[in-house]
Every structure is written in structure tokens, then in C-alpha cells.
mmCIF file of C-alpha atoms in Angstrom:
data_model
loop_
_atom_site.group_PDB
_atom_site.id
_atom_site.type_symbol
_atom_site.label_atom_id
_atom_site.label_comp_id
_atom_site.label_asym_id
_atom_site.label_seq_id
_atom_site.Cartn_x
_atom_site.Cartn_y
_atom_site.Cartn_z
ATOM 1 C CA MET A 105 0.626 22.981 -10.280
ATOM 2 C CA ILE A 106 -1.756 20.085 -10.785
ATOM 3 C CA CYS A 107 -3.097 20.046 -7.188
ATOM 4 C CA GLU A 108 -3.948 23.676 -7.967
ATOM 5 C CA LYS A 109 -5.526 23.025 -11.412
ATOM 6 C CA TYR A 110 -7.668 19.780 -10.282
ATOM 7 C CA PRO A 111 -8.288 20.399 -6.138
ATOM 8 C CA SER A 112 -10.069 17.313 -6.207
ATOM 9 C CA PHE A 113 -7.830 13.987 -5.328
ATOM 10 C CA ARG A 114 -10.575 12.053 -6.765
ATOM 11 C CA GLU A 115 -10.558 14.025 -9.977
ATOM 12 C CA ARG A 116 -6.659 13.924 -10.242
ATOM 13 C CA SER A 117 -6.616 9.840 -9.750
ATOM 14 C CA GLU A 118 -9.415 8.888 -12.076
ATOM 15 C CA ASN A 119 -8.131 10.988 -15.110
ATOM 16 C CA VAL A 120 -5.599 8.610 -16.895
ATOM 17 C CA ASP A 121 -3.449 11.824 -18.338
ATOM 18 C CA LEU A 122 -2.791 12.975 -14.895
ATOM 19 C CA VAL A 123 -2.289 10.045 -13.391
ATOM 20 C CA VAL A 124 0.464 9.255 -15.696
ATOM 21 C CA GLU A 125 1.644 12.655 -15.279
ATOM 22 C CA ILE A 126 1.973 12.659 -11.451
ATOM 23 C CA SER A 127 3.241 8.569 -11.682
ATOM 24 C CA LEU A 128 6.167 9.807 -13.935
ATOM 25 C CA GLN A 129 6.909 13.245 -11.731
ATOM 26 C CA PRO A 130 9.087 11.185 -9.411
ATOM 27 C CA TRP A 131 10.878 9.069 -11.484
ATOM 28 C CA LYS A 132 11.559 11.968 -13.966
ATOM 29 C CA VAL A 133 13.317 13.893 -11.421
ATOM 30 C CA PHE A 134 15.231 11.234 -9.122
ATOM 31 C CA LYS A 135 15.050 7.992 -11.587
ATOM 32 C CA PRO A 136 14.721 5.478 -8.916
ATOM 33 C CA ASP A 137 14.076 1.665 -9.577
ATOM 34 C CA GLY A 138 10.050 1.742 -9.153
ATOM 35 C CA VAL A 139 7.242 4.023 -10.487
ATOM 36 C CA ILE A 140 3.852 3.906 -8.247
ATOM 37 C CA LEU A 141 0.743 4.294 -9.436
ATOM 38 C CA PHE A 142 -0.917 7.117 -8.169
ATOM 39 C CA SER A 143 -4.069 6.044 -6.997
ATOM 40 C CA ASP A 144 -5.751 5.117 -3.581
ATOM 41 C CA ILE A 145 -6.372 2.398 -1.756
ATOM 42 C CA LEU A 146 -10.059 3.335 -1.789
ATOM 43 C CA THR A 147 -10.615 3.753 -5.245
ATOM 44 C CA PRO A 148 -12.350 0.607 -5.799
ATOM 45 C CA LEU A 149 -15.125 1.641 -3.312
ATOM 46 C CA PRO A 150 -17.573 3.238 -5.826
ATOM 47 C CA GLY A 151 -17.264 0.075 -8.102
ATOM 48 C CA MET A 152 -18.582 -1.880 -4.825
ATOM 49 C CA ASN A 153 -21.526 0.312 -4.482
ATOM 50 C CA ILE A 154 -19.604 2.067 -1.643
ATOM 51 C CA PRO A 155 -19.457 5.924 -2.439
ATOM 52 C CA PHE A 156 -16.995 7.784 -0.989
ATOM 53 C CA ASP A 157 -14.979 11.194 -1.210
ATOM 54 C CA ILE A 158 -11.617 12.668 0.245
ATOM 55 C CA VAL A 159 -12.433 15.653 1.837
ATOM 56 C CA LYS A 160 -9.131 18.313 2.204
ATOM 57 C CA GLY A 161 -8.299 18.878 5.504
ATOM 58 C CA LYS A 162 -10.357 15.711 6.553
ATOM 59 C CA GLY A 163 -9.315 12.804 4.270
ATOM 60 C CA PRO A 164 -11.659 9.824 2.976
ATOM 61 C CA VAL A 165 -15.376 10.452 4.122
ATOM 62 C CA ILE A 166 -17.714 7.364 3.885
ATOM 63 C CA TYR A 167 -20.741 8.958 3.475
ATOM 64 C CA SER A 168 -23.298 6.014 4.530
ATOM 65 C CA PRO A 169 -20.899 3.786 6.905
ATOM 66 C CA LEU A 170 -21.929 -0.414 6.574
ATOM 67 C CA ARG A 171 -22.971 -1.181 10.139
ATOM 68 C CA THR A 172 -25.330 -4.327 9.312
ATOM 69 C CA SER A 173 -25.809 -7.474 7.816
ATOM 70 C CA GLY A 174 -28.233 -5.482 5.157
ATOM 71 C CA ASP A 175 -25.597 -3.282 4.749
ATOM 72 C CA VAL A 176 -22.811 -5.612 3.506
ATOM 73 C CA ASP A 177 -25.299 -7.772 1.654
ATOM 74 C CA GLN A 178 -25.504 -3.919 -0.914
ATOM 75 C CA VAL A 179 -21.991 -4.306 -1.251
ATOM 76 C CA ARG A 180 -21.085 -5.855 -4.741
ATOM 77 C CA GLU A 181 -17.845 -7.307 -5.851
ATOM 78 C CA PHE A 182 -15.109 -5.362 -7.760
ATOM 79 C CA VAL A 183 -15.415 -5.790 -11.145
ATOM 80 C CA PRO A 184 -12.174 -3.354 -12.347
ATOM 81 C CA GLU A 185 -12.580 -3.493 -15.517
ATOM 82 C CA GLU A 186 -15.743 -2.054 -15.425
ATOM 83 C CA PHE A 187 -15.378 0.659 -12.521
ATOM 84 C CA VAL A 188 -11.376 1.607 -12.883
ATOM 85 C CA PRO A 189 -10.665 1.061 -16.781
ATOM 86 C CA TYR A 190 -8.518 4.247 -15.961
ATOM 87 C CA VAL A 191 -6.090 1.994 -13.845
ATOM 88 C CA GLY A 192 -5.542 -0.428 -16.668
ATOM 89 C CA GLU A 193 -4.888 2.278 -18.963
ATOM 90 C CA ALA A 194 -2.410 4.128 -16.694
ATOM 91 C CA LEU A 195 -0.361 1.386 -15.871
ATOM 92 C CA SER A 196 -0.282 0.399 -19.712
ATOM 93 C CA ILE A 197 0.803 3.665 -20.503
ATOM 94 C CA LEU A 198 3.366 3.947 -17.521
ATOM 95 C CA ARG A 199 4.918 0.518 -18.520
ATOM 96 C CA ASP A 200 5.666 1.716 -22.348
ATOM 97 C CA GLU A 201 6.876 4.993 -20.662
ATOM 98 C CA VAL A 202 9.587 3.355 -18.501
ATOM 99 C CA LYS A 203 10.140 0.574 -20.217
ATOM 100 C CA ASP A 204 12.916 -1.484 -18.661
ATOM 101 C CA GLU A 205 14.419 1.729 -16.766
ATOM 102 C CA ALA A 206 12.404 1.010 -13.694
ATOM 103 C CA ALA A 207 9.643 -1.378 -12.381
ATOM 104 C CA VAL A 208 6.049 -0.524 -12.311
ATOM 105 C CA LEU A 209 4.477 -0.682 -9.313
ATOM 106 C CA GLY A 210 0.435 -1.294 -8.412
ATOM 107 C CA PHE A 211 -1.055 -1.665 -4.787
ATOM 108 C CA VAL A 212 -4.327 -2.502 -2.961
ATOM 109 C CA GLY A 213 -5.486 -1.906 0.273
ATOM 110 C CA ALA A 214 -6.103 -5.185 2.625
ATOM 111 C CA PRO A 215 -9.335 -6.189 3.510
ATOM 112 C CA PHE A 216 -9.231 -5.431 7.254
ATOM 113 C CA THR A 217 -7.820 -2.134 6.212
ATOM 114 C CA LEU A 218 -10.742 -1.431 3.572
ATOM 115 C CA ALA A 219 -13.172 -2.600 6.080
ATOM 116 C CA SER A 220 -12.184 -0.403 8.906
ATOM 117 C CA TYR A 221 -12.608 2.767 6.351
ATOM 118 C CA VAL A 222 -15.825 1.769 5.487
ATOM 119 C CA VAL A 223 -17.471 0.960 8.916
ATOM 120 C CA GLU A 224 -15.610 4.084 10.640
ATOM 121 C CA GLY A 225 -16.945 6.167 7.897
ATOM 122 C CA GLY A 226 -13.370 7.472 7.275
ATOM 123 C CA SER A 227 -10.170 7.520 9.442
ATOM 124 C CA SER A 228 -10.096 6.836 12.955
ATOM 125 C CA LYS A 229 -8.359 6.970 16.357
ATOM 126 C CA ASN A 230 -9.814 4.814 18.206
ATOM 127 C CA PHE A 231 -11.441 2.041 15.677
ATOM 128 C CA THR A 232 -14.394 1.575 18.268
ATOM 129 C CA LYS A 233 -17.053 0.977 15.739
ATOM 130 C CA ILE A 234 -14.826 -1.734 13.462
ATOM 131 C CA LYS A 235 -14.011 -3.394 16.912
ATOM 132 C CA GLN A 236 -17.927 -2.947 18.132
ATOM 133 C CA LEU A 237 -18.936 -4.922 14.738
ATOM 134 C CA ALA A 238 -15.804 -7.667 15.070
ATOM 135 C CA PHE A 239 -16.578 -8.482 18.842
ATOM 136 C CA SER A 240 -20.140 -8.196 18.816
ATOM 137 C CA GLN A 241 -21.088 -9.368 15.182
ATOM 138 C CA PRO A 242 -18.343 -11.075 14.033
ATOM 139 C CA GLU A 243 -20.568 -12.787 11.253
ATOM 140 C CA VAL A 244 -21.241 -9.525 9.446
ATOM 141 C CA LEU A 245 -17.285 -8.357 9.639
ATOM 142 C CA HIS A 246 -16.566 -11.657 7.866
ATOM 143 C CA ALA A 247 -19.024 -11.486 5.560
ATOM 144 C CA LEU A 248 -17.662 -8.129 4.626
ATOM 145 C CA LEU A 249 -14.049 -8.935 4.894
ATOM 146 C CA GLN A 250 -14.853 -12.123 2.426
ATOM 147 C CA LYS A 251 -16.110 -9.230 -0.273
ATOM 148 C CA PHE A 252 -13.112 -7.813 0.227
ATOM 149 C CA ALA A 253 -10.948 -10.411 -0.242
ATOM 150 C CA ASN A 254 -12.538 -11.411 -3.456
ATOM 151 C CA SER A 255 -12.024 -8.258 -5.039
ATOM 152 C CA MET A 256 -8.745 -7.400 -3.856
ATOM 153 C CA ALA A 257 -7.557 -10.489 -5.621
ATOM 154 C CA LYS A 258 -9.726 -9.555 -8.701
ATOM 155 C CA TYR A 259 -7.916 -6.068 -8.584
ATOM 156 C CA ILE A 260 -4.214 -7.514 -8.368
ATOM 157 C CA LYS A 261 -4.657 -9.801 -10.994
ATOM 158 C CA TYR A 262 -6.663 -6.755 -13.133
ATOM 159 C CA GLN A 263 -3.106 -4.535 -12.314
ATOM 160 C CA ALA A 264 -0.457 -7.034 -13.373
ATOM 161 C CA ASN A 265 -2.423 -7.915 -16.611
ATOM 162 C CA ASN A 266 -1.997 -4.111 -17.549
ATOM 163 C CA GLY A 267 1.315 -3.840 -16.761
ATOM 164 C CA ALA A 268 2.269 -4.170 -12.763
ATOM 165 C CA GLN A 269 5.367 -5.641 -12.236
ATOM 166 C CA ALA A 270 4.766 -5.714 -8.611
ATOM 167 C CA VAL A 271 2.030 -5.186 -6.256
ATOM 168 C CA GLN A 272 2.318 -4.119 -2.687
ATOM 169 C CA ILE A 273 -0.747 -4.911 -0.220
ATOM 170 C CA PHE A 274 -1.437 -2.252 2.733
ATOM 171 C CA ASP A 275 -2.906 -3.240 5.836
ATOM 172 C CA SER A 276 -2.677 -0.271 7.335
ATOM 173 C CA TRP A 277 -4.805 -0.632 10.053
ATOM 174 C CA ALA A 278 -4.239 -4.196 11.347
ATOM 175 C CA THR A 279 -1.697 -3.085 13.570
ATOM 176 C CA GLU A 280 -4.732 -1.694 15.477
ATOM 177 C CA LEU A 281 -5.612 -5.628 16.145
ATOM 178 C CA SER A 282 -4.172 -7.689 18.881
ATOM 179 C CA PRO A 283 -2.474 -10.806 17.575
ATOM 180 C CA VAL A 284 -5.354 -13.133 18.500
ATOM 181 C CA ASP A 285 -7.697 -10.965 16.673
ATOM 182 C CA PHE A 286 -5.151 -10.169 13.573
ATOM 183 C CA GLU A 287 -5.191 -14.319 12.950
ATOM 184 C CA GLU A 288 -9.164 -14.058 12.921
ATOM 185 C CA PHE A 289 -10.168 -10.708 11.204
ATOM 186 C CA SER A 290 -6.708 -9.919 8.839
ATOM 187 C CA LEU A 291 -4.349 -12.952 8.069
ATOM 188 C CA PRO A 292 -6.582 -15.449 6.806
ATOM 189 C CA TYR A 293 -7.701 -12.767 4.177
ATOM 190 C CA LEU A 294 -4.569 -11.771 3.230
ATOM 191 C CA LYS A 295 -3.586 -15.138 2.716
ATOM 192 C CA GLN A 296 -6.695 -15.782 0.179
ATOM 193 C CA ILE A 297 -5.458 -13.472 -1.987
ATOM 194 C CA VAL A 298 -1.925 -14.148 -2.286
ATOM 195 C CA GLU A 299 -3.417 -18.093 -2.546
ATOM 196 C CA SER A 300 -5.716 -16.792 -5.311
ATOM 197 C CA VAL A 301 -2.675 -14.425 -7.012
ATOM 198 C CA ARG A 302 -0.519 -17.347 -6.861
ATOM 199 C CA LYS A 303 -2.682 -19.477 -8.799
ATOM 200 C CA THR A 304 -2.846 -17.375 -11.862
ATOM 201 C CA HIS A 305 0.169 -15.158 -11.661
ATOM 202 C CA PRO A 306 3.026 -17.346 -9.791
ATOM 203 C CA ASP A 307 5.664 -15.027 -10.829
ATOM 204 C CA LEU A 308 4.328 -11.470 -9.359
ATOM 205 C CA PRO A 309 6.041 -10.065 -6.471
ATOM 206 C CA LEU A 310 3.409 -9.594 -3.780
ATOM 207 C CA ILE A 311 4.712 -6.797 -0.795
ATOM 208 C CA LEU A 312 2.770 -6.470 2.469
ATOM 209 C CA TYR A 313 2.644 -3.093 4.465
ATOM 210 C CA ALA A 314 1.362 -2.430 7.838
ATOM 211 C CA SER A 315 2.555 0.342 9.826
ATOM 212 C CA GLY A 316 3.654 0.236 13.433
ATOM 213 C CA SER A 317 3.900 -3.555 12.583
ATOM 214 C CA GLY A 318 6.697 -4.796 14.903
ATOM 215 C CA GLY A 319 4.381 -6.612 17.071
ATOM 216 C CA LEU A 320 2.813 -8.642 14.254
ATOM 217 C CA LEU A 321 5.828 -9.457 12.043
ATOM 218 C CA GLU A 322 6.066 -13.006 12.178
ATOM 219 C CA ARG A 323 2.357 -13.042 11.283
ATOM 220 C CA LEU A 324 2.798 -10.973 8.469
ATOM 221 C CA ALA A 325 5.401 -13.346 7.259
ATOM 222 C CA MET A 326 2.900 -16.068 7.611
ATOM 223 C CA THR A 327 0.504 -14.418 4.746
ATOM 224 C CA GLY A 328 2.971 -16.259 1.829
ATOM 225 C CA VAL A 329 4.067 -12.813 0.419
ATOM 226 C CA ASP A 330 7.169 -12.016 -1.164
ATOM 227 C CA VAL A 331 8.483 -9.028 0.646
ATOM 228 C CA VAL A 332 7.054 -7.823 3.750
ATOM 229 C CA SER A 333 7.834 -3.944 4.264
ATOM 230 C CA LEU A 334 9.133 -2.529 7.408
ATOM 231 C CA ASP A 335 8.327 0.813 8.955
ATOM 232 C CA TRP A 336 11.094 2.481 11.013
ATOM 233 C CA THR A 337 9.574 1.449 14.460
ATOM 234 C CA VAL A 338 11.495 -1.929 13.492
ATOM 235 C CA ASP A 339 15.163 -2.245 13.759
ATOM 236 C CA MET A 340 16.015 -3.263 10.419
ATOM 237 C CA ALA A 341 18.212 -6.348 12.000
ATOM 238 C CA GLU A 342 15.782 -7.497 14.280
ATOM 239 C CA GLY A 343 13.145 -7.453 11.821
ATOM 240 C CA ARG A 344 15.539 -9.405 9.481
ATOM 241 C CA LYS A 345 16.047 -12.007 12.588
ATOM 242 C CA ARG A 346 12.515 -12.364 13.380
ATOM 243 C CA LEU A 347 11.142 -12.700 9.670
ATOM 244 C CA GLY A 348 14.068 -15.285 8.746
ATOM 245 C CA LEU A 349 15.571 -15.246 5.423
ATOM 246 C CA ASP A 350 13.397 -16.768 2.847
ATOM 247 C CA VAL A 351 11.477 -13.284 2.756
ATOM 248 C CA ALA A 352 12.641 -10.562 1.374
ATOM 249 C CA VAL A 353 12.360 -6.682 3.175
ATOM 250 C CA GLN A 354 11.438 -3.648 2.243
ATOM 251 C CA GLY A 355 12.253 -0.321 4.124
ATOM 252 C CA ASN A 356 12.945 1.017 6.321
ATOM 253 C CA VAL A 357 14.533 4.735 6.572
ATOM 254 C CA ASP A 358 12.681 7.082 8.973
ATOM 255 C CA PRO A 359 11.006 9.707 6.680
ATOM 256 C CA GLY A 360 11.813 11.925 9.211
ATOM 257 C CA VAL A 361 15.440 11.532 8.776
ATOM 258 C CA LEU A 362 15.469 13.231 5.469
ATOM 259 C CA PHE A 363 15.176 16.477 7.081
ATOM 260 C CA GLY A 364 18.652 15.787 8.716
ATOM 261 C CA SER A 365 21.863 16.700 7.249
ATOM 262 C CA LYS A 366 23.191 15.327 4.291
ATOM 263 C CA GLU A 367 25.983 13.237 6.269
ATOM 264 C CA PHE A 368 23.468 12.239 8.890
ATOM 265 C CA ILE A 369 20.859 10.455 5.776
ATOM 266 C CA THR A 370 23.936 8.657 4.243
ATOM 267 C CA LYS A 371 24.841 7.652 7.459
ATOM 268 C CA ARG A 372 21.287 5.791 8.235
ATOM 269 C CA ILE A 373 21.087 4.586 5.098
ATOM 270 C CA HIS A 374 24.352 2.441 5.161
ATOM 271 C CA ASP A 375 23.463 1.828 8.296
ATOM 272 C CA THR A 376 19.979 -0.010 7.258
ATOM 273 C CA VAL A 377 21.792 -1.399 4.470
ATOM 274 C CA ALA A 378 24.205 -2.982 6.629
ATOM 275 C CA LYS A 379 21.629 -4.376 8.957
ATOM 276 C CA ALA A 380 19.608 -6.015 6.109
ATOM 277 C CA GLY A 381 22.480 -7.755 4.489
ATOM 278 C CA ASN A 382 23.198 -8.416 1.370
ATOM 279 C CA SER A 383 20.099 -9.792 -0.374
ATOM 280 C CA LYS A 384 16.693 -9.602 -0.653
ATOM 281 C CA HIS A 385 16.603 -5.967 0.362
ATOM 282 C CA ILE A 386 14.237 -3.112 -1.022
ATOM 283 C CA LEU A 387 15.980 0.154 0.038
ATOM 284 C CA ASN A 388 13.010 2.647 1.136
ATOM 285 C CA LEU A 389 11.461 4.819 3.715
ATOM 286 C CA GLY A 390 9.321 3.197 6.292
ATOM 287 C CA HIS A 391 6.432 5.107 5.192
ATOM 288 C CA GLY A 392 5.337 8.022 2.883
ATOM 289 C CA ILE A 393 7.513 10.951 2.226
ATOM 290 C CA LYS A 394 6.435 13.612 4.663
ATOM 291 C CA VAL A 395 5.324 17.044 3.294
ATOM 292 C CA GLY A 396 7.936 19.876 3.277
ATOM 293 C CA THR A 397 11.006 17.349 2.833
ATOM 294 C CA PRO A 398 13.862 19.243 1.208
ATOM 295 C CA GLU A 399 13.986 18.058 -2.018
ATOM 296 C CA GLU A 400 17.531 18.065 -2.465
ATOM 297 C CA ASN A 401 17.852 15.939 0.543
ATOM 298 C CA VAL A 402 15.751 13.068 -1.315
ATOM 299 C CA ALA A 403 17.994 13.519 -4.263
ATOM 300 C CA HIS A 404 20.857 12.794 -1.670
ATOM 301 C CA PHE A 405 18.981 9.410 -0.548
ATOM 302 C CA PHE A 406 18.835 8.361 -4.257
ATOM 303 C CA GLU A 407 22.380 8.943 -5.133
ATOM 304 C CA VAL A 408 23.482 7.614 -1.860
ATOM 305 C CA ALA A 409 20.871 4.537 -2.501
ATOM 306 C CA GLN A 410 22.387 4.007 -5.924
ATOM 307 C CA GLY A 411 26.132 4.473 -5.539
ATOM 308 C CA ILE A 412 25.458 1.091 -2.820
ATOM 309 C CA ARG A 413 27.308 -1.916 -3.731
ATOM 310 C CA TYR A 414 27.285 -5.001 -2.407
ATOM 311 C CA GLN A 415 30.209 -6.871 -1.326
ATOM 312 C CA MET A 416 29.504 -10.750 -2.445
#
């Protein structure tokens, strides 16, 4: 087991050979249409002068949370070539390995989500510290968000230049914001990233995912991304209707469904596909796969998915 030999997540995700091996594992077993770079949305942080670690059983830990304008001044903009050369190298190798049999997917964290981690000091249940900053010193938070927006636009371009054929932006914590606050603290920065990438990489598909995004769907589409990834708490037909036909959708089978019978899994896949319609849909789970999911049920998901043919 790789995890036993290399217990540190950062060690696994910052070593080219391990990143390639772990990224290819699901593809070699299940042959999905995409190969996702094994990494973390926080990987750029040390290159921005924000030390962090991922502690087993606790998750990400930011040792010196950012709370003041002085703290934000110490954050430098990210230069991927300098600080994460292993990411570019791994993406290039992955492209060579999979050829045209699958798309190589990169990903980045969205500015508000990254800011949440570094202000809270890690994961959070209540998001009181980031909200205190947003609502009492908004100019400090905006300065931090701007640095993340500039840095993540660079990071997406770097991934694309090294082999990523699509990039997903994770705004995992944006759904902790009310719609009006999303419009101030997340949406403008997501738009900036999309516009910046469009100038240099007009054909690069950009995907946006925010878990629990039912209250923000229309606003997610306003970012200008090509694909909005839905989690399972949104009905696919309703999500499709609310987003409009110009935006592609990804998702959104509940990962818990894979603990059900094969018949049940098949039924849910067909239900999702029928509701999404016959174009601009990437069938996927509505979130990451759960620990303990039976492997034969994962295999069944792919078999059923790859057997579907659209009636045009």
C-alpha cells in the first residue's frame, strides 16, 4: 500500500512518480474517460509563503492563520514553475501515458475557499473567522482574494500548458456565503479567473464545483465557466432548467448510491442521465467517492455508464 509506505499526504502529492502512479490507479482498473491529477487544492500555499500540512485524522492545518492586513502583505503571488514543478512534470507524463484514451484533468481551489482555509487555520464548521474578516475588514479579505485570483489563474494556465485538457475549480466553501455575500466575495474573483484564462487558453474547458450549491446555481453559471458540477442535493432536471442549456452539467449521482445493490445503482444512473438530457452532460458522482465503497460497485457504475447510448 502506497499510504503505508508514504504516510504523509504531502509526500505522496509532491513526488512526481507517486503522483503519476496514484493518478493512474483508477484509470488502469476502471478505464473512466478522465484521469484526475492526484494533488490538493492547498498545494500552492507554501509557494505563496503560507506554510501548511495535512495531519492524519485532522485534515489541513495552517500554522499561522492570516487575520490582518500585515499577514496578507506577506502573501506572495504564486509562480507554479518555481514552486510546484512536480505538478507540471506529472501532468506531462500522464498525457503521454493515457494518450487520447482519456482526458487529463487538473484542478485548483477557488479564491474564497482558499481564503477560508488560511483565515480559519484549517477546516471549519462555522466559518466565524472568515466571516468576521469579511464583515468587519472587507478590504483585508479582498486583498487576499485578489492574490488568490491572480495566482489561481496562473496555476490553471500552467496546468494547461503541461498537459491538462480541462481544469476544475473547487469552491467548496462558497456555499457558506449568502447569495449577496457570494456576489461580493466569490463571484467577482471566479469571473476574473475565467476571463484571464480565456485570453490565453480560449478552448480550455473550465468546470466549477461547489458542494451544497442549490441556493447559488444561477450565480455559478454567471462566472462564465463551461461546466457546472452539481452535487446530489440538487435534482438534475431542476438544475438543468435553472442553469439553462448553454452551460454543460456534471454529476450528480449520490456517492452513497454505490453502497446499494447493482440494480439500484443502474436505476439511479439512468435516472440521472434521463434528467440531464442528451447533450452537454458529464456523468459523474455528485461528490468524491466514499471510503469503504465496494470496488465491484464502482466497476458496475462505469460499466453501466459506458454502455449508455443516446437516442438523437
